[in-house]
């Protein structure tokens, strides 16, 4: 099953990469994929799960699976030999400050409609995930990815997708009971970004994102003096 699953994942990823399936498009139904590829429903479900984990699609109950972003042909590598240092993460946050601030401003100017609803849904999932670090990381990533998608410029989404959920760095103190205050503060920072995008306030979205990422940098350095 593993090879069949990976074959399906690779084919769907290629179709997204080539623009055959666009961000926002609905994937073929489970039954259609079973018939087209001659595989079992188990294979299809596992393939969709892998695409979800990669941040490429989202499954909405009762509606189906939708493409979130077009995957980039190359991925950014963090650290050396897969080992992240604090300096690596600080550099990543500095880089994110350089482009996510402007992405948020652009999203605010172009926001609205289903993309705003998706951003709200990602924020709600994040706010409800204080006790589940894995869910929190993925919801946090989806929030930032949806801002990129809301710009209407695929290059922002391609860049965020190339990072994947590993761009979300969670200091250990955020996962402890003592770190609950930090988590609540991060939720507030996300709420401020969302509110500015909702009211189509580009300057406000820019400022709120800068505050959030700057605070993330400060929290990281405080956890690793």
PDB file of C-alpha atoms in Angstrom:
ATOM      1  CA  UNK A   1       0.000   0.000   0.000  1.00  0.00           C
ATOM      2  CA  UNK A   2       2.902   2.346   0.791  1.00  0.00           C
ATOM      3  CA  UNK A   3       4.099   2.528  -2.825  1.00  0.00           C
ATOM      4  CA  UNK A   4       0.561   2.975  -4.171  1.00  0.00           C
ATOM      5  CA  UNK A   5      -0.051   5.735  -1.649  1.00  0.00           C
ATOM      6  CA  UNK A   6       3.162   7.539  -2.516  1.00  0.00           C
ATOM      7  CA  UNK A   7       2.434   7.238  -6.226  1.00  0.00           C
ATOM      8  CA  UNK A   8      -0.927   8.912  -5.691  1.00  0.00           C
ATOM      9  CA  UNK A   9       0.638  11.604  -3.476  1.00  0.00           C
ATOM     10  CA  UNK A  10       3.312  12.303  -6.095  1.00  0.00           C
ATOM     11  CA  UNK A  11       0.782  12.507  -8.921  1.00  0.00           C
ATOM     12  CA  UNK A  12      -1.564  14.854  -7.077  1.00  0.00           C
ATOM     13  CA  UNK A  13       1.369  16.996  -5.947  1.00  0.00           C
ATOM     14  CA  UNK A  14       2.583  17.220  -9.550  1.00  0.00           C
ATOM     15  CA  UNK A  15      -0.877  18.260 -10.739  1.00  0.00           C
ATOM     16  CA  UNK A  16      -0.925  21.017  -8.132  1.00  0.00           C
ATOM     17  CA  UNK A  17       2.642  22.027  -9.013  1.00  0.00           C
ATOM     18  CA  UNK A  18       1.827  22.230 -12.714  1.00  0.00           C
ATOM     19  CA  UNK A  19      -1.278  24.326 -12.094  1.00  0.00           C
ATOM     20  CA  UNK A  20      -3.690  21.646 -13.284  1.00  0.00           C
ATOM     21  CA  UNK A  21      -5.305  21.927  -9.847  1.00  0.00           C
ATOM     22  CA  UNK A  22      -5.185  25.480  -8.497  1.00  0.00           C
ATOM     23  CA  UNK A  23      -5.174  26.800  -4.907  1.00  0.00           C
ATOM     24  CA  UNK A  24      -8.799  26.869  -3.781  1.00  0.00           C
ATOM     25  CA  UNK A  25      -9.850  24.081  -6.158  1.00  0.00           C
ATOM     26  CA  UNK A  26     -11.570  20.995  -4.816  1.00  0.00           C
ATOM     27  CA  UNK A  27      -9.763  17.692  -5.284  1.00  0.00           C
ATOM     28  CA  UNK A  28     -11.607  14.896  -7.106  1.00  0.00           C
ATOM     29  CA  UNK A  29     -13.876  12.925  -4.799  1.00  0.00           C
ATOM     30  CA  UNK A  30     -12.652   9.842  -2.995  1.00  0.00           C
ATOM     31  CA  UNK A  31     -14.759   7.633  -5.278  1.00  0.00           C
ATOM     32  CA  UNK A  32     -13.380   9.363  -8.355  1.00  0.00           C
ATOM     33  CA  UNK A  33      -9.781   8.874  -7.215  1.00  0.00           C
ATOM     34  CA  UNK A  34     -10.468   5.206  -6.462  1.00  0.00           C
ATOM     35  CA  UNK A  35     -11.846   4.708  -9.964  1.00  0.00           C
ATOM     36  CA  UNK A  36      -9.198   6.788 -11.753  1.00  0.00           C
ATOM     37  CA  UNK A  37      -6.167   5.254 -10.053  1.00  0.00           C
ATOM     38  CA  UNK A  38      -7.532   1.771  -9.409  1.00  0.00           C
ATOM     39  CA  UNK A  39      -6.639   1.872  -5.738  1.00  0.00           C
ATOM     40  CA  UNK A  40      -8.543   1.249  -2.532  1.00  0.00           C
ATOM     41  CA  UNK A  41     -10.260   3.855  -0.422  1.00  0.00           C
ATOM     42  CA  UNK A  42      -7.613   3.227   2.246  1.00  0.00           C
ATOM     43  CA  UNK A  43      -4.875   4.275  -0.191  1.00  0.00           C
ATOM     44  CA  UNK A  44      -6.785   7.413  -1.169  1.00  0.00           C
ATOM     45  CA  UNK A  45      -7.413   8.392   2.446  1.00  0.00           C
ATOM     46  CA  UNK A  46      -3.757   7.871   3.379  1.00  0.00           C
ATOM     47  CA  UNK A  47      -2.651   9.961   0.376  1.00  0.00           C
ATOM     48  CA  UNK A  48      -4.992  12.795   1.353  1.00  0.00           C
ATOM     49  CA  UNK A  49      -3.660  12.612   4.928  1.00  0.00           C
ATOM     50  CA  UNK A  50      -0.108  13.024   3.638  1.00  0.00           C
ATOM     51  CA  UNK A  51      -1.110  16.004   1.521  1.00  0.00           C
ATOM     52  CA  UNK A  52      -2.763  17.526   4.578  1.00  0.00           C
ATOM     53  CA  UNK A  53       0.374  16.978   6.668  1.00  0.00           C
ATOM     54  CA  UNK A  54       2.414  18.695   3.955  1.00  0.00           C
ATOM     55  CA  UNK A  55       0.126  21.724   4.138  1.00  0.00           C
ATOM     56  CA  UNK A  56      -1.089  21.281   0.558  1.00  0.00           C
ATOM     57  CA  UNK A  57      -4.747  20.451   1.121  1.00  0.00           C
ATOM     58  CA  UNK A  58      -7.425  20.778   3.749  1.00  0.00           C
ATOM     59  CA  UNK A  59     -10.406  18.484   4.164  1.00  0.00           C
ATOM     60  CA  UNK A  60     -13.624  20.193   5.202  1.00  0.00           C
ATOM     61  CA  UNK A  61     -16.259  17.909   6.665  1.00  0.00           C
ATOM     62  CA  UNK A  62     -19.108  17.383   4.254  1.00  0.00           C
ATOM     63  CA  UNK A  63     -17.459  19.442   1.510  1.00  0.00           C
ATOM     64  CA  UNK A  64     -14.339  17.582   0.449  1.00  0.00           C
ATOM     65  CA  UNK A  65     -10.619  18.346   0.177  1.00  0.00           C
ATOM     66  CA  UNK A  66      -9.371  21.680  -1.155  1.00  0.00           C
ATOM     67  CA  UNK A  67      -5.948  22.761  -2.383  1.00  0.00           C
ATOM     68  CA  UNK A  68      -4.266  25.309  -0.138  1.00  0.00           C
ATOM     69  CA  UNK A  69      -1.111  26.138  -2.076  1.00  0.00           C
ATOM     70  CA  UNK A  70       1.056  25.180  -4.989  1.00  0.00           C
ATOM     71  CA  UNK A  71       4.193  23.382  -3.744  1.00  0.00           C
ATOM     72  CA  UNK A  72       7.502  24.926  -4.658  1.00  0.00           C
ATOM     73  CA  UNK A  73      10.014  22.951  -6.707  1.00  0.00           C
ATOM     74  CA  UNK A  74      12.692  23.545  -4.075  1.00  0.00           C
ATOM     75  CA  UNK A  75      12.554  23.634  -0.310  1.00  0.00           C
ATOM     76  CA  UNK A  76      14.415  25.760   2.170  1.00  0.00           C
ATOM     77  CA  UNK A  77      16.765  23.808   4.410  1.00  0.00           C
ATOM     78  CA  UNK A  78      17.016  24.806   8.049  1.00  0.00           C
ATOM     79  CA  UNK A  79      20.334  24.370   9.831  1.00  0.00           C
ATOM     80  CA  UNK A  80      22.924  21.791   8.918  1.00  0.00           C
ATOM     81  CA  UNK A  81      22.270  18.055   8.793  1.00  0.00           C
ATOM     82  CA  UNK A  82      18.749  18.720  10.030  1.00  0.00           C
ATOM     83  CA  UNK A  83      20.011  20.113  13.345  1.00  0.00           C
ATOM     84  CA  UNK A  84      18.528  23.492  14.206  1.00  0.00           C
ATOM     85  CA  UNK A  85      20.415  25.955  16.340  1.00  0.00           C
ATOM     86  CA  UNK A  86      18.968  28.985  18.090  1.00  0.00           C
ATOM     87  CA  UNK A  87      20.848  31.157  15.593  1.00  0.00           C
ATOM     88  CA  UNK A  88      19.160  29.282  12.726  1.00  0.00           C
ATOM     89  CA  UNK A  89      15.736  29.971  14.179  1.00  0.00           C
ATOM     90  CA  UNK A  90      16.509  33.637  14.845  1.00  0.00           C
ATOM     91  CA  UNK A  91      17.673  33.996  11.244  1.00  0.00           C
ATOM     92  CA  UNK A  92      14.443  32.348  10.068  1.00  0.00           C
ATOM     93  CA  UNK A  93      12.325  34.753  12.120  1.00  0.00           C
ATOM     94  CA  UNK A  94      14.286  37.704  10.747  1.00  0.00           C
ATOM     95  CA  UNK A  95      13.616  36.403   7.233  1.00  0.00           C
ATOM     96  CA  UNK A  96       9.939  35.895   7.965  1.00  0.00           C
ATOM     97  CA  UNK A  97       9.758  39.483   9.222  1.00  0.00           C
ATOM     98  CA  UNK A  98      11.014  40.612   5.842  1.00  0.00           C
ATOM     99  CA  UNK A  99       8.164  39.080   3.842  1.00  0.00           C
ATOM    100  CA  UNK A 100       5.261  38.081   6.108  1.00  0.00           C
ATOM    101  CA  UNK A 101       4.754  41.666   7.269  1.00  0.00           C
ATOM    102  CA  UNK A 102       4.116  42.780   3.703  1.00  0.00           C
ATOM    103  CA  UNK A 103       2.100  39.651   2.927  1.00  0.00           C
ATOM    104  CA  UNK A 104      -0.287  40.515   5.768  1.00  0.00           C
ATOM    105  CA  UNK A 105      -0.708  44.055   4.455  1.00  0.00           C
ATOM    106  CA  UNK A 106      -1.455  42.752   0.966  1.00  0.00           C
ATOM    107  CA  UNK A 107      -3.884  40.168   2.360  1.00  0.00           C
ATOM    108  CA  UNK A 108      -5.729  42.942   4.176  1.00  0.00           C
ATOM    109  CA  UNK A 109      -6.103  44.965   0.987  1.00  0.00           C
ATOM    110  CA  UNK A 110      -7.296  41.934  -0.984  1.00  0.00           C
ATOM    111  CA  UNK A 111      -8.966  39.956   1.800  1.00  0.00           C
ATOM    112  CA  UNK A 112     -12.538  38.897   2.309  1.00  0.00           C
ATOM    113  CA  UNK A 113     -14.858  36.085   1.321  1.00  0.00           C
ATOM    114  CA  UNK A 114     -14.006  32.409   1.799  1.00  0.00           C
ATOM    115  CA  UNK A 115     -10.319  33.114   2.410  1.00  0.00           C
ATOM    116  CA  UNK A 116     -11.192  35.236   5.429  1.00  0.00           C
ATOM    117  CA  UNK A 117     -13.458  32.456   6.701  1.00  0.00           C
ATOM    118  CA  UNK A 118     -10.600  29.960   6.300  1.00  0.00           C
ATOM    119  CA  UNK A 119      -8.252  32.275   8.196  1.00  0.00           C
ATOM    120  CA  UNK A 120     -10.784  32.532  11.026  1.00  0.00           C
ATOM    121  CA  UNK A 121     -11.158  28.746  11.123  1.00  0.00           C
ATOM    122  CA  UNK A 122      -7.387  28.261  11.374  1.00  0.00           C
ATOM    123  CA  UNK A 123      -7.186  30.809  14.178  1.00  0.00           C
ATOM    124  CA  UNK A 124     -10.004  29.122  16.085  1.00  0.00           C
ATOM    125  CA  UNK A 125      -8.259  25.746  15.790  1.00  0.00           C
ATOM    126  CA  UNK A 126      -5.046  27.274  17.051  1.00  0.00           C
ATOM    127  CA  UNK A 127      -6.741  28.966  20.012  1.00  0.00           C
ATOM    128  CA  UNK A 128      -8.335  25.640  21.003  1.00  0.00           C
ATOM    129  CA  UNK A 129      -5.064  23.676  20.842  1.00  0.00           C
ATOM    130  CA  UNK A 130      -3.257  24.827  23.970  1.00  0.00           C
ATOM    131  CA  UNK A 131      -3.050  21.257  25.303  1.00  0.00           C
ATOM    132  CA  UNK A 132      -2.019  19.650  22.016  1.00  0.00           C
ATOM    133  CA  UNK A 133       1.385  20.876  20.758  1.00  0.00           C
ATOM    134  CA  UNK A 134       1.173  18.990  17.454  1.00  0.00           C
ATOM    135  CA  UNK A 135      -2.233  20.434  16.625  1.00  0.00           C
ATOM    136  CA  UNK A 136      -1.058  23.881  17.725  1.00  0.00           C
ATOM    137  CA  UNK A 137       1.944  23.801  15.398  1.00  0.00           C
ATOM    138  CA  UNK A 138      -0.131  22.717  12.399  1.00  0.00           C
ATOM    139  CA  UNK A 139      -2.899  25.232  13.112  1.00  0.00           C
ATOM    140  CA  UNK A 140      -0.306  27.984  13.568  1.00  0.00           C
ATOM    141  CA  UNK A 141       1.260  27.062  10.225  1.00  0.00           C
ATOM    142  CA  UNK A 142      -2.132  26.967   8.493  1.00  0.00           C
ATOM    143  CA  UNK A 143      -2.918  30.447   9.843  1.00  0.00           C
ATOM    144  CA  UNK A 144       0.230  31.899   8.296  1.00  0.00           C
ATOM    145  CA  UNK A 145      -0.305  29.938   5.083  1.00  0.00           C
ATOM    146  CA  UNK A 146      -3.827  31.291   4.741  1.00  0.00           C
ATOM    147  CA  UNK A 147      -2.546  34.840   5.064  1.00  0.00           C
ATOM    148  CA  UNK A 148      -0.179  34.078   2.197  1.00  0.00           C
ATOM    149  CA  UNK A 149      -3.052  32.636   0.140  1.00  0.00           C
ATOM    150  CA  UNK A 150      -5.189  35.687   0.898  1.00  0.00           C
ATOM    151  CA  UNK A 151      -2.641  37.904  -0.857  1.00  0.00           C
ATOM    152  CA  UNK A 152      -3.750  36.414  -4.168  1.00  0.00           C
ATOM    153  CA  UNK A 153      -0.068  36.152  -5.085  1.00  0.00           C
ATOM    154  CA  UNK A 154       1.000  32.520  -5.374  1.00  0.00           C
ATOM    155  CA  UNK A 155       4.660  33.291  -4.651  1.00  0.00           C
ATOM    156  CA  UNK A 156       3.882  34.097  -1.029  1.00  0.00           C
ATOM    157  CA  UNK A 157       2.035  30.791  -0.669  1.00  0.00           C
ATOM    158  CA  UNK A 158       4.806  28.910  -2.494  1.00  0.00           C
ATOM    159  CA  UNK A 159       7.375  30.278  -0.055  1.00  0.00           C
ATOM    160  CA  UNK A 160       5.356  29.427   3.056  1.00  0.00           C
ATOM    161  CA  UNK A 161       4.622  25.975   1.647  1.00  0.00           C
ATOM    162  CA  UNK A 162       8.313  25.393   0.981  1.00  0.00           C
ATOM    163  CA  UNK A 163       8.987  25.917   4.683  1.00  0.00           C
ATOM    164  CA  UNK A 164       6.225  23.616   5.865  1.00  0.00           C
ATOM    165  CA  UNK A 165       5.088  23.380   9.505  1.00  0.00           C
ATOM    166  CA  UNK A 166       8.734  23.175  10.616  1.00  0.00           C
ATOM    167  CA  UNK A 167       8.876  26.967  10.329  1.00  0.00           C
ATOM    168  CA  UNK A 168       6.785  27.109  13.514  1.00  0.00           C
ATOM    169  CA  UNK A 169       9.232  26.916  16.391  1.00  0.00           C
ATOM    170  CA  UNK A 170       7.753  26.148  19.801  1.00  0.00           C
ATOM    171  CA  UNK A 171       9.945  27.026  22.809  1.00  0.00           C
ATOM    172  CA  UNK A 172       9.721  24.384  25.515  1.00  0.00           C
ATOM    173  CA  UNK A 173       8.313  26.808  28.060  1.00  0.00           C
ATOM    174  CA  UNK A 174       5.265  27.331  25.819  1.00  0.00           C
ATOM    175  CA  UNK A 175       4.431  23.643  26.205  1.00  0.00           C
ATOM    176  CA  UNK A 176       4.587  23.635  30.002  1.00  0.00           C
ATOM    177  CA  UNK A 177       1.798  24.755  32.364  1.00  0.00           C
ATOM    178  CA  UNK A 178       3.915  27.808  33.171  1.00  0.00           C
ATOM    179  CA  UNK A 179       3.902  28.692  29.492  1.00  0.00           C
ATOM    180  CA  UNK A 180       0.114  29.014  29.289  1.00  0.00           C
ATOM    181  CA  UNK A 181       0.412  32.778  29.550  1.00  0.00           C
ATOM    182  CA  UNK A 182       2.717  32.792  26.557  1.00  0.00           C
ATOM    183  CA  UNK A 183       0.248  30.746  24.535  1.00  0.00           C
ATOM    184  CA  UNK A 184      -2.604  33.080  25.399  1.00  0.00           C
ATOM    185  CA  UNK A 185      -0.478  36.041  24.367  1.00  0.00           C
ATOM    186  CA  UNK A 186       0.303  34.396  21.036  1.00  0.00           C
ATOM    187  CA  UNK A 187      -3.419  33.835  20.455  1.00  0.00           C
ATOM    188  CA  UNK A 188      -4.013  37.546  21.111  1.00  0.00           C
ATOM    189  CA  UNK A 189      -1.281  38.434  18.611  1.00  0.00           C
ATOM    190  CA  UNK A 190      -2.920  36.230  15.992  1.00  0.00           C
ATOM    191  CA  UNK A 191      -6.306  37.780  16.784  1.00  0.00           C
ATOM    192  CA  UNK A 192      -4.838  41.248  16.186  1.00  0.00           C
ATOM    193  CA  UNK A 193      -3.521  40.178  12.783  1.00  0.00           C
ATOM    194  CA  UNK A 194      -6.857  38.653  11.841  1.00  0.00           C
ATOM    195  CA  UNK A 195      -8.813  41.717  13.006  1.00  0.00           C
ATOM    196  CA  UNK A 196      -6.684  44.042  10.867  1.00  0.00           C
ATOM    197  CA  UNK A 197      -7.094  41.818   7.799  1.00  0.00           C
ATOM    198  CA  UNK A 198     -10.833  41.554   8.420  1.00  0.00           C
ATOM    199  CA  UNK A 199     -11.239  45.335   8.442  1.00  0.00           C
ATOM    200  CA  UNK A 200      -8.945  45.583   5.382  1.00  0.00           C
ATOM    201  CA  UNK A 201      -6.438  47.697   7.306  1.00  0.00           C
ATOM    202  CA  UNK A 202      -3.133  47.136   5.520  1.00  0.00           C
ATOM    203  CA  UNK A 203      -1.079  49.271   7.885  1.00  0.00           C
ATOM    204  CA  UNK A 204      -2.678  47.618  10.894  1.00  0.00           C
ATOM    205  CA  UNK A 205      -2.030  44.130   9.523  1.00  0.00           C
ATOM    206  CA  UNK A 206       1.574  45.071   8.806  1.00  0.00           C
ATOM    207  CA  UNK A 207       2.052  46.385  12.346  1.00  0.00           C
ATOM    208  CA  UNK A 208       0.312  43.449  14.031  1.00  0.00           C
ATOM    209  CA  UNK A 209       2.403  40.921  12.118  1.00  0.00           C
ATOM    210  CA  UNK A 210       5.611  42.766  12.926  1.00  0.00           C
ATOM    211  CA  UNK A 211       4.692  42.753  16.620  1.00  0.00           C
ATOM    212  CA  UNK A 212       3.877  39.033  16.546  1.00  0.00           C
ATOM    213  CA  UNK A 213       7.086  37.935  14.823  1.00  0.00           C
ATOM    214  CA  UNK A 214       9.230  40.318  16.862  1.00  0.00           C
ATOM    215  CA  UNK A 215       7.675  38.947  20.042  1.00  0.00           C
ATOM    216  CA  UNK A 216       8.280  35.384  18.792  1.00  0.00           C
ATOM    217  CA  UNK A 217      11.933  36.279  18.362  1.00  0.00           C
ATOM    218  CA  UNK A 218      12.083  37.797  21.852  1.00  0.00           C
ATOM    219  CA  UNK A 219      10.368  34.773  23.413  1.00  0.00           C
ATOM    220  CA  UNK A 220      12.835  32.443  21.724  1.00  0.00           C
ATOM    221  CA  UNK A 221      15.850  34.408  22.982  1.00  0.00           C
ATOM    222  CA  UNK A 222      14.372  34.594  26.470  1.00  0.00           C
ATOM    223  CA  UNK A 223      13.976  30.806  26.487  1.00  0.00           C
ATOM    224  CA  UNK A 224      17.573  30.343  25.288  1.00  0.00           C
ATOM    225  CA  UNK A 225      19.645  33.114  26.909  1.00  0.00           C
TER     226      UNK A 225
END
